[in-house]
Coordinates of C-alpha atoms in Angstrom, one line a residue:
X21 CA 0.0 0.0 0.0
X22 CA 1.5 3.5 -1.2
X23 CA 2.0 6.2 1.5
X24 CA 1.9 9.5 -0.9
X25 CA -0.7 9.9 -3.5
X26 CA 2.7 11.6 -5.3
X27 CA 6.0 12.4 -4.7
X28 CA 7.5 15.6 -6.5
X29 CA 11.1 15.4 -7.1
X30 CA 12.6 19.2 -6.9
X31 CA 11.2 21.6 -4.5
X32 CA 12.3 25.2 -6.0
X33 CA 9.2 27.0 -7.5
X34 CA 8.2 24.3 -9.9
X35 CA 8.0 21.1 -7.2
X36 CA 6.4 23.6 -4.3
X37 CA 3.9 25.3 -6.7
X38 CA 2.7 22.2 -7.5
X39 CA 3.0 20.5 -4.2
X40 CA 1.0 22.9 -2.9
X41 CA -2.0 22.9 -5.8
X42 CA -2.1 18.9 -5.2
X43 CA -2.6 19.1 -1.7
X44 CA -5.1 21.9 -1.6
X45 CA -6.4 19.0 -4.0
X46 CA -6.6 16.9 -1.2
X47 CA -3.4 14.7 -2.2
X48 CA -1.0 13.3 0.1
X49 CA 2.4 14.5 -1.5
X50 CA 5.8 14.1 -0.4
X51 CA 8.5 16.5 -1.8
X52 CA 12.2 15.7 -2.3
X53 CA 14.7 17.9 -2.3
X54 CA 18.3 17.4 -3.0
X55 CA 20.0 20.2 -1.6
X56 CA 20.1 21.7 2.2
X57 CA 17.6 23.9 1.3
X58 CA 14.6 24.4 -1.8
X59 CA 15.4 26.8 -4.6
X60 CA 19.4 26.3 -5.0
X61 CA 19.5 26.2 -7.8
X62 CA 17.1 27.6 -10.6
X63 CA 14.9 29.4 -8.6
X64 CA 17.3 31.3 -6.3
X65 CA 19.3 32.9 -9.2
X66 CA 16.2 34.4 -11.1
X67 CA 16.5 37.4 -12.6
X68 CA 13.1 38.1 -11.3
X69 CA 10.7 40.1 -13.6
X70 CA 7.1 39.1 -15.0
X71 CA 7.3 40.0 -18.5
X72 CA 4.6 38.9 -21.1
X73 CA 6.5 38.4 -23.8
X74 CA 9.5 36.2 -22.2
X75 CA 9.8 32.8 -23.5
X76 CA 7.7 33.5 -26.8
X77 CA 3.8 33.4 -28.3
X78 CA 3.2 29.6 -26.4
X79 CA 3.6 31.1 -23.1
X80 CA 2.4 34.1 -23.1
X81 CA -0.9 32.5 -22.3
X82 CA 0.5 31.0 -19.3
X83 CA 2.2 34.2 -17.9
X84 CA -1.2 36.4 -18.5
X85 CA -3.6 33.4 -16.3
X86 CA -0.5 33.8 -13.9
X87 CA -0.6 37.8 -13.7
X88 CA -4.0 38.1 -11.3
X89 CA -2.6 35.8 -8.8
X90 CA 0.9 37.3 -8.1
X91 CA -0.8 40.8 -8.3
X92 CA -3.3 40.1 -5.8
X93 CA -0.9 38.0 -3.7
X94 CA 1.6 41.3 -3.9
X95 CA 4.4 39.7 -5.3
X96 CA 4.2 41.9 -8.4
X97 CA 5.8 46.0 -8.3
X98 CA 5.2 47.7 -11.5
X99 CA 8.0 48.5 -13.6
X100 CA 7.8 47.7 -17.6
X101 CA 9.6 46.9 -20.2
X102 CA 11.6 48.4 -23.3
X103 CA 12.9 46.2 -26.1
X104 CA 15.5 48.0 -27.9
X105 CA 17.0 47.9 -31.3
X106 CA 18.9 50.3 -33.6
X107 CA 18.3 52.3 -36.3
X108 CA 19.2 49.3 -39.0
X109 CA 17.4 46.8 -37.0
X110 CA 13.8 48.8 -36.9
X111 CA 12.3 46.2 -38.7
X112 CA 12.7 43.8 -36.0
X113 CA 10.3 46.0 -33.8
X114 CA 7.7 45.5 -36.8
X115 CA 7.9 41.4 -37.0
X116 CA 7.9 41.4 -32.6
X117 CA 4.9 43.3 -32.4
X118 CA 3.2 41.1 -35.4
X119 CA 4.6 38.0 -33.7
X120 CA 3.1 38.8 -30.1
X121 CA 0.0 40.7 -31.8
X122 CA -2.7 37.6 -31.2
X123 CA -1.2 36.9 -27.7
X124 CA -3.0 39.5 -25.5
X125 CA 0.2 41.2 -24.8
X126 CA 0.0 44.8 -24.3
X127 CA 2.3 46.3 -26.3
X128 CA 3.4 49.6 -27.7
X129 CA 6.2 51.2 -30.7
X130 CA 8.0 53.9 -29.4
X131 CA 10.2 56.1 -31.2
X132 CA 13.5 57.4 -30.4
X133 CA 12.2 60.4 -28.3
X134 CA 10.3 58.4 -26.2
X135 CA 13.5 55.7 -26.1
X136 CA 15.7 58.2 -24.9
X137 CA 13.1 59.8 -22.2
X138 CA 13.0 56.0 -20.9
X139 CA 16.3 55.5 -20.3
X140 CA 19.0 58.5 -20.0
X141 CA 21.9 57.9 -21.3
X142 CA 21.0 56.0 -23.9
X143 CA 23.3 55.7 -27.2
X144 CA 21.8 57.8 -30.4
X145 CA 21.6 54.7 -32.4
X146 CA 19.4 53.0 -30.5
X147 CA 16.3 55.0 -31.7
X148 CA 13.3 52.6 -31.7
X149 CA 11.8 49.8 -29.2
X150 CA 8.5 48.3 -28.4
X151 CA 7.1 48.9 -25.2
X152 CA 5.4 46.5 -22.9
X153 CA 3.8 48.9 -19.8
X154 CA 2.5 45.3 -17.6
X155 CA 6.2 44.5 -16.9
X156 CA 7.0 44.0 -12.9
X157 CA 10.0 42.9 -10.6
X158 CA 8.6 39.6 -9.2
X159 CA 9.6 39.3 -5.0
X160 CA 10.9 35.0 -5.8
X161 CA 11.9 34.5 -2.4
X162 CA 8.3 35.6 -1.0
X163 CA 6.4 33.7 -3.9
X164 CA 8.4 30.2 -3.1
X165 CA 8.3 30.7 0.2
X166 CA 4.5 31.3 -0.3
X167 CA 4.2 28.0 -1.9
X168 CA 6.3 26.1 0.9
X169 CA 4.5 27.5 3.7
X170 CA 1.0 26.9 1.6
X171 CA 2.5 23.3 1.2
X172 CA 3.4 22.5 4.7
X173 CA 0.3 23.8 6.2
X174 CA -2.0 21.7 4.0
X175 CA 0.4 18.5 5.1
X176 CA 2.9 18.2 2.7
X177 CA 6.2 16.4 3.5
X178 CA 9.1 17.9 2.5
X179 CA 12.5 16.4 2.7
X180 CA 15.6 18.4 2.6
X181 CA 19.1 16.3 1.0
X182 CA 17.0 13.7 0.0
X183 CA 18.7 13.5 -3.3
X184 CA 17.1 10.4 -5.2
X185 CA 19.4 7.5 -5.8
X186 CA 16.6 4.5 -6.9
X187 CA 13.2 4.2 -8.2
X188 CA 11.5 1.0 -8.4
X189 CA 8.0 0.4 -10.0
X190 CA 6.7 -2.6 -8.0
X191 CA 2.6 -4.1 -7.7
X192 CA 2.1 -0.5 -9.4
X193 CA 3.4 1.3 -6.5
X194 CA 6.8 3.5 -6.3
X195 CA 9.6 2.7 -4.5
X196 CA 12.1 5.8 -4.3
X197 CA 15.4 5.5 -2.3
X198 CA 17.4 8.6 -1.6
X199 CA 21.1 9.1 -0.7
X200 CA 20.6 8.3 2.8
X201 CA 19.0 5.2 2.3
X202 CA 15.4 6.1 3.3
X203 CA 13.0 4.7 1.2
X204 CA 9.0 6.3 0.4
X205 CA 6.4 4.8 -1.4
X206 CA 3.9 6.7 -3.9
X207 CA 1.3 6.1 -6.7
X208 CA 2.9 8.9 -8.7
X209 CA 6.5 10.1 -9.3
X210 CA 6.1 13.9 -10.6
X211 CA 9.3 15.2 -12.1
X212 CA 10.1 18.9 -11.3
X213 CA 13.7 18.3 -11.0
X214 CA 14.5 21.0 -13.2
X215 CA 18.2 20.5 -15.3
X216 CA 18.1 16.7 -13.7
X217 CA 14.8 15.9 -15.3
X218 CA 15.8 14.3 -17.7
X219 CA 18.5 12.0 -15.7
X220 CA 15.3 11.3 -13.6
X221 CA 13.4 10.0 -16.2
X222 CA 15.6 7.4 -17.1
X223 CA 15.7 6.3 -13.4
X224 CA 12.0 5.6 -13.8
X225 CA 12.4 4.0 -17.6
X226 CA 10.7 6.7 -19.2
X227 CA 12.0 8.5 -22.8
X228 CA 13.8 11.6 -21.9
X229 CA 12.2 14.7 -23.8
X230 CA 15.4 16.1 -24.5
X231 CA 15.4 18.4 -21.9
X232 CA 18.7 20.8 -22.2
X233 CA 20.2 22.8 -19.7
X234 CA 21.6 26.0 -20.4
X235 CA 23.7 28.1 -18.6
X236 CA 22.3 32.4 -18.1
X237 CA 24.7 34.7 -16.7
X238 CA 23.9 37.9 -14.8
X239 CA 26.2 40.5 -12.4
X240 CA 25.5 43.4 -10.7
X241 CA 27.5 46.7 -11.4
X242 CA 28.6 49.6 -9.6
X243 CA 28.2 52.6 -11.3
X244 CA 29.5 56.4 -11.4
X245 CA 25.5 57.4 -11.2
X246 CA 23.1 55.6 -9.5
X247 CA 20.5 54.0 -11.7
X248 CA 16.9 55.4 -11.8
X249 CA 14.3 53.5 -9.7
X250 CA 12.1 53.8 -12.2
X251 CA 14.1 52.8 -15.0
X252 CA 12.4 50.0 -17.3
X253 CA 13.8 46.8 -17.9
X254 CA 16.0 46.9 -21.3
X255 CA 16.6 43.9 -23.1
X256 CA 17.6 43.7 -26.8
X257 CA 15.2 43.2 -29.4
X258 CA 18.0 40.3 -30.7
X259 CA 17.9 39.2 -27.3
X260 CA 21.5 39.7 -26.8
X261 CA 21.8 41.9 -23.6
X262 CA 19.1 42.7 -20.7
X263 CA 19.5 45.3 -17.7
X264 CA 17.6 45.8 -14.8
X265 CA 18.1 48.4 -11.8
X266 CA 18.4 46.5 -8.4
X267 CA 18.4 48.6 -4.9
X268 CA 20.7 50.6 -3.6
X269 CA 21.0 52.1 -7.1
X270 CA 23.1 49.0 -8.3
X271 CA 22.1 47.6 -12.2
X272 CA 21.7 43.9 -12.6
X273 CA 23.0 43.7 -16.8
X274 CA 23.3 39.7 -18.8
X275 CA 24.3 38.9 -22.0
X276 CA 21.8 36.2 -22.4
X277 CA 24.1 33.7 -22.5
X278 CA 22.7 29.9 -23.3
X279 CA 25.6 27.8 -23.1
X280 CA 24.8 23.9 -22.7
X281 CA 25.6 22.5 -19.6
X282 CA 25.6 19.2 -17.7
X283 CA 23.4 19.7 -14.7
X284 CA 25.2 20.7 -11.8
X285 CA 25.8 23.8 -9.4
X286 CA 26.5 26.5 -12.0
X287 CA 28.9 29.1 -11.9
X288 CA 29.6 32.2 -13.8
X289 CA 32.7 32.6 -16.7
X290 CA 34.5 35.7 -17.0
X291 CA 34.4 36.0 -20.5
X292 CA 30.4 36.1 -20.0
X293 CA 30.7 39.2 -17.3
X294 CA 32.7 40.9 -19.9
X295 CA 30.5 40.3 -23.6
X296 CA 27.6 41.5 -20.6
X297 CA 29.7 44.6 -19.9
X298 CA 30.5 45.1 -23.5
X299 CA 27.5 45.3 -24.8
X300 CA 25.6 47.3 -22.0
X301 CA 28.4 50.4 -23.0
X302 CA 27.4 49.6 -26.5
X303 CA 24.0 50.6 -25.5
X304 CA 24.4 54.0 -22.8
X305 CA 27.0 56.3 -21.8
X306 CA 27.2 54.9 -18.1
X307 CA 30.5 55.0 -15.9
X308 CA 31.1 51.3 -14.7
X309 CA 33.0 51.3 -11.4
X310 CA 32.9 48.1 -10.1
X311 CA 31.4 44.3 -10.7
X312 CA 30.3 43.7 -7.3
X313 CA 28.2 40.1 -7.7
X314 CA 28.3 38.1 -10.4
X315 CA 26.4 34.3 -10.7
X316 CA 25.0 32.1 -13.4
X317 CA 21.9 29.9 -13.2
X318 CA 20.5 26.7 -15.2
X319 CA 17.4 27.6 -17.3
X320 CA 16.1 24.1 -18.8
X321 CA 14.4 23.6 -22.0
X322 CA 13.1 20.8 -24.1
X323 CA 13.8 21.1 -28.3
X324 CA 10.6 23.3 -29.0
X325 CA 11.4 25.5 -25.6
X326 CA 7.6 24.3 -24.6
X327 CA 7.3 23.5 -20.8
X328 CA 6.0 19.5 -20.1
X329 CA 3.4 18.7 -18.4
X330 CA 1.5 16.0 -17.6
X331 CA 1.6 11.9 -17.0
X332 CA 4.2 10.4 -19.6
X333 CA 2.5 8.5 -22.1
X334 CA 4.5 5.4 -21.7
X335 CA 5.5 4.5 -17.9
X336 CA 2.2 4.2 -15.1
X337 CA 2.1 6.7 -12.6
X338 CA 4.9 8.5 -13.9
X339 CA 4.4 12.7 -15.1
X340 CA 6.3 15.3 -16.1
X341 CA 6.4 19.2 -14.4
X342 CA 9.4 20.2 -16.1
X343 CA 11.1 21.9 -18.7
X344 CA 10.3 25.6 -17.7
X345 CA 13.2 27.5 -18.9
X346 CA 13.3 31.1 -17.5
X347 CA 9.7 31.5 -17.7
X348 CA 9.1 28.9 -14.8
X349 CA 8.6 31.6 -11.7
X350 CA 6.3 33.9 -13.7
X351 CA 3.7 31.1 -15.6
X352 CA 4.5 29.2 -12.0
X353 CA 0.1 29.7 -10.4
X354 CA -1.2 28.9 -13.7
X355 CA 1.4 26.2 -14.3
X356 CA 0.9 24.7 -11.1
X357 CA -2.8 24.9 -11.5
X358 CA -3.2 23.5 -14.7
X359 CA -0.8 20.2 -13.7
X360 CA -3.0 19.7 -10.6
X361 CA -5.9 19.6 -12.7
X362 CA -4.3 17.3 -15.1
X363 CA -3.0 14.6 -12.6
X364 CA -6.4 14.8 -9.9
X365 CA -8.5 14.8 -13.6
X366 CA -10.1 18.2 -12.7
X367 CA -11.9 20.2 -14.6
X368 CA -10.3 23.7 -15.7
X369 CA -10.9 27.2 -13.3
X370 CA -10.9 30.5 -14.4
X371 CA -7.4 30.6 -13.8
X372 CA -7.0 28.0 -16.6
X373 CA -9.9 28.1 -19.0
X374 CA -7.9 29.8 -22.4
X375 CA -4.9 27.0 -21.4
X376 CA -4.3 24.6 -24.4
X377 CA -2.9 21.9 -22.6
X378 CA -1.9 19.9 -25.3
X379 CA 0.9 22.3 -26.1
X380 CA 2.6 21.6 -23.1
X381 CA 1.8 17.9 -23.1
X382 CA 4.4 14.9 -22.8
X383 CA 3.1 13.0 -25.4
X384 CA 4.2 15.5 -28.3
X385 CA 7.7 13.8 -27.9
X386 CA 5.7 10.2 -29.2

């Protein structure tokens, strides 16, 4: 006889979003964690902004069913967004806005007035951008913490370097052994173990779904001014540079690096703190004193950089909460919700009505 409905492997925002939907569901879950502590990894090294557009037209719908429940929760503080480009690159601004233009994303063209009124200091050639006003700093550590706290108090067991070493599929119950020997039993295995998720699928027999993980940069700069607290975030309309201003009048800047890595504890390279540095002086006149922090964090994709979701189509109680890239903090309530309603076959919410969850399903990888 099982002990957990299902057992989450992972517990940064992915594993405890979910952990807590399937309780509040009623579910017994147990979730495993690895490391000392939830949200290492992944979740601890966001850059931390809901932005509408980020991660392309599939998940827009996502981050929108996502944007009432982190406003009213107050984990949202308004700030928006200005993709940039330069003057030879104009026609970039028209093919984003006709890319996003069914989404529901709010979106504006600006001109190079406007550009330069947005961010001082900004070079002459970069004289056009599209403007996203619903853009917002996202307070991670309160939202995960949210999610724990909503976990533990509905019963949820969480298990701290509980790193899974075995899982066994016996009388259609779950066996899973972690690296301190202690075993646990569950109907379901739900994989939310981020850049492992893959590995862990082939623990439990399944087909991996090709599940990369890529390695994003980001440091935070001194400066000879201090950075406006209302400046917008800035990324590149090529999406080859973003900047953010962070307290104390600091600027967080990335080259949006994706460099394939193994899974592990990732660590920033110099030569990605310098192209960041680079090309932020390519883009304003801004005095850089000093990098004072610099780290790098695993963003996980599978090939068609869609999220997976769902029970795997080949292995019994097996299902997939995975494959979340950046995007995974801000689509995390409707993400969340929508698994939940998948795995305790629930019908859909408001939250989740206009979600199409075949696009996020596993069994698009056959």
């Amino acid at each position: 006889m099982s002990t957990y409905d299902f057992a989450l492997i992972g517990a940064g925002i992915a594993g405890a979003s979910l952990a807590a939907e399937l309780s509040l569901g009623g579910a017994r879950v147990l979730l495993l964690e690895a490391e000392d502590r939830p949200g290492y990894h992944a979740t601890g090294r966001s850059a931390a902004f809901w932005e509408e557009c980020y991660g392309g037209p599939d998940i827009v719908p996502l981050t929108l069913a996502s944007g009432e429940y982190l406003r009213s929760g107050g984990f949202l503080r308004q700030r928006g967004a200005l993709y940039v480009a330069r003057d030879e690159d104009a026609a970039l601004v028209s093919d984003f806005l006709e890319r996003f233009q069914a989404t529901g994303a709010v979106l504006e063209r600006l001109g190079a007035a406007e550009v330069q009124r947005r961010v001082p200091g900004i070079r002459p050639a970069w004289s056009a951008a599209v403007w996203e006003p619903a853009c917002a700093d996202i307070d991670v550590a309160a939202l995960h913490a949210h999610y724990l706290r909503q976990a533990l108090d509905t019963g949820v067991n969480l298990q701290c370097r509980a790193r899974v070493t075995g899982l066994q599929r016996i009388s259609g119950c779950w066996r899973i052994t972690d690296v301190r020997g202690q075993d646990y039993h569950t109907d379901c295995v739900v994989n939310a173990a981020g850049a492992w998720a893959d590995g862990l699928a082939a623990m439990a027999g399944a087909r991996q779904a090709g599940i990369t993980p890529y390695r994003r940069t980001v440091a935070q700069l001194r400066l000879g001014r201090n950075v406006p607290e209302d400046l917008p975030l800035v990324l590149d309309i090529e999406g080859k540079f973003y900047f953010k201003p962070e307290a104390g009048g600091r600027l967080w800047v990335s080259p949006q690096d994706e460099e394939p890595s193994v899974p592990c504890d990732a660590a920033p390279e110099e030569l990605a703190v310098a192209q960041a540095i680079a090309r932020l002086e390519q883009v304003v006149d801004w005095q850089i004193e000093a990098v004072e922090h610099k780290w790098a964090g695993l963003r996980s994709f599978a090939a068609d950089r869609r999220p997976v979701y769902g029970f795997d189509p080949k292995i019994d109680g097996f299902a997939w909460f995975a494959g979340q890239g950046g995007f995974g903090i801000q689509t995390s309530p409707a993400a969340a919700r929508l698994a939940r309603q998948l795995l305790l076959g629930e019908g859909r919410d408001e939250m989740t009505a206009n979600l199409d969850a075949n696009l996020y399903s596993p069994d698009r990888f056959g």
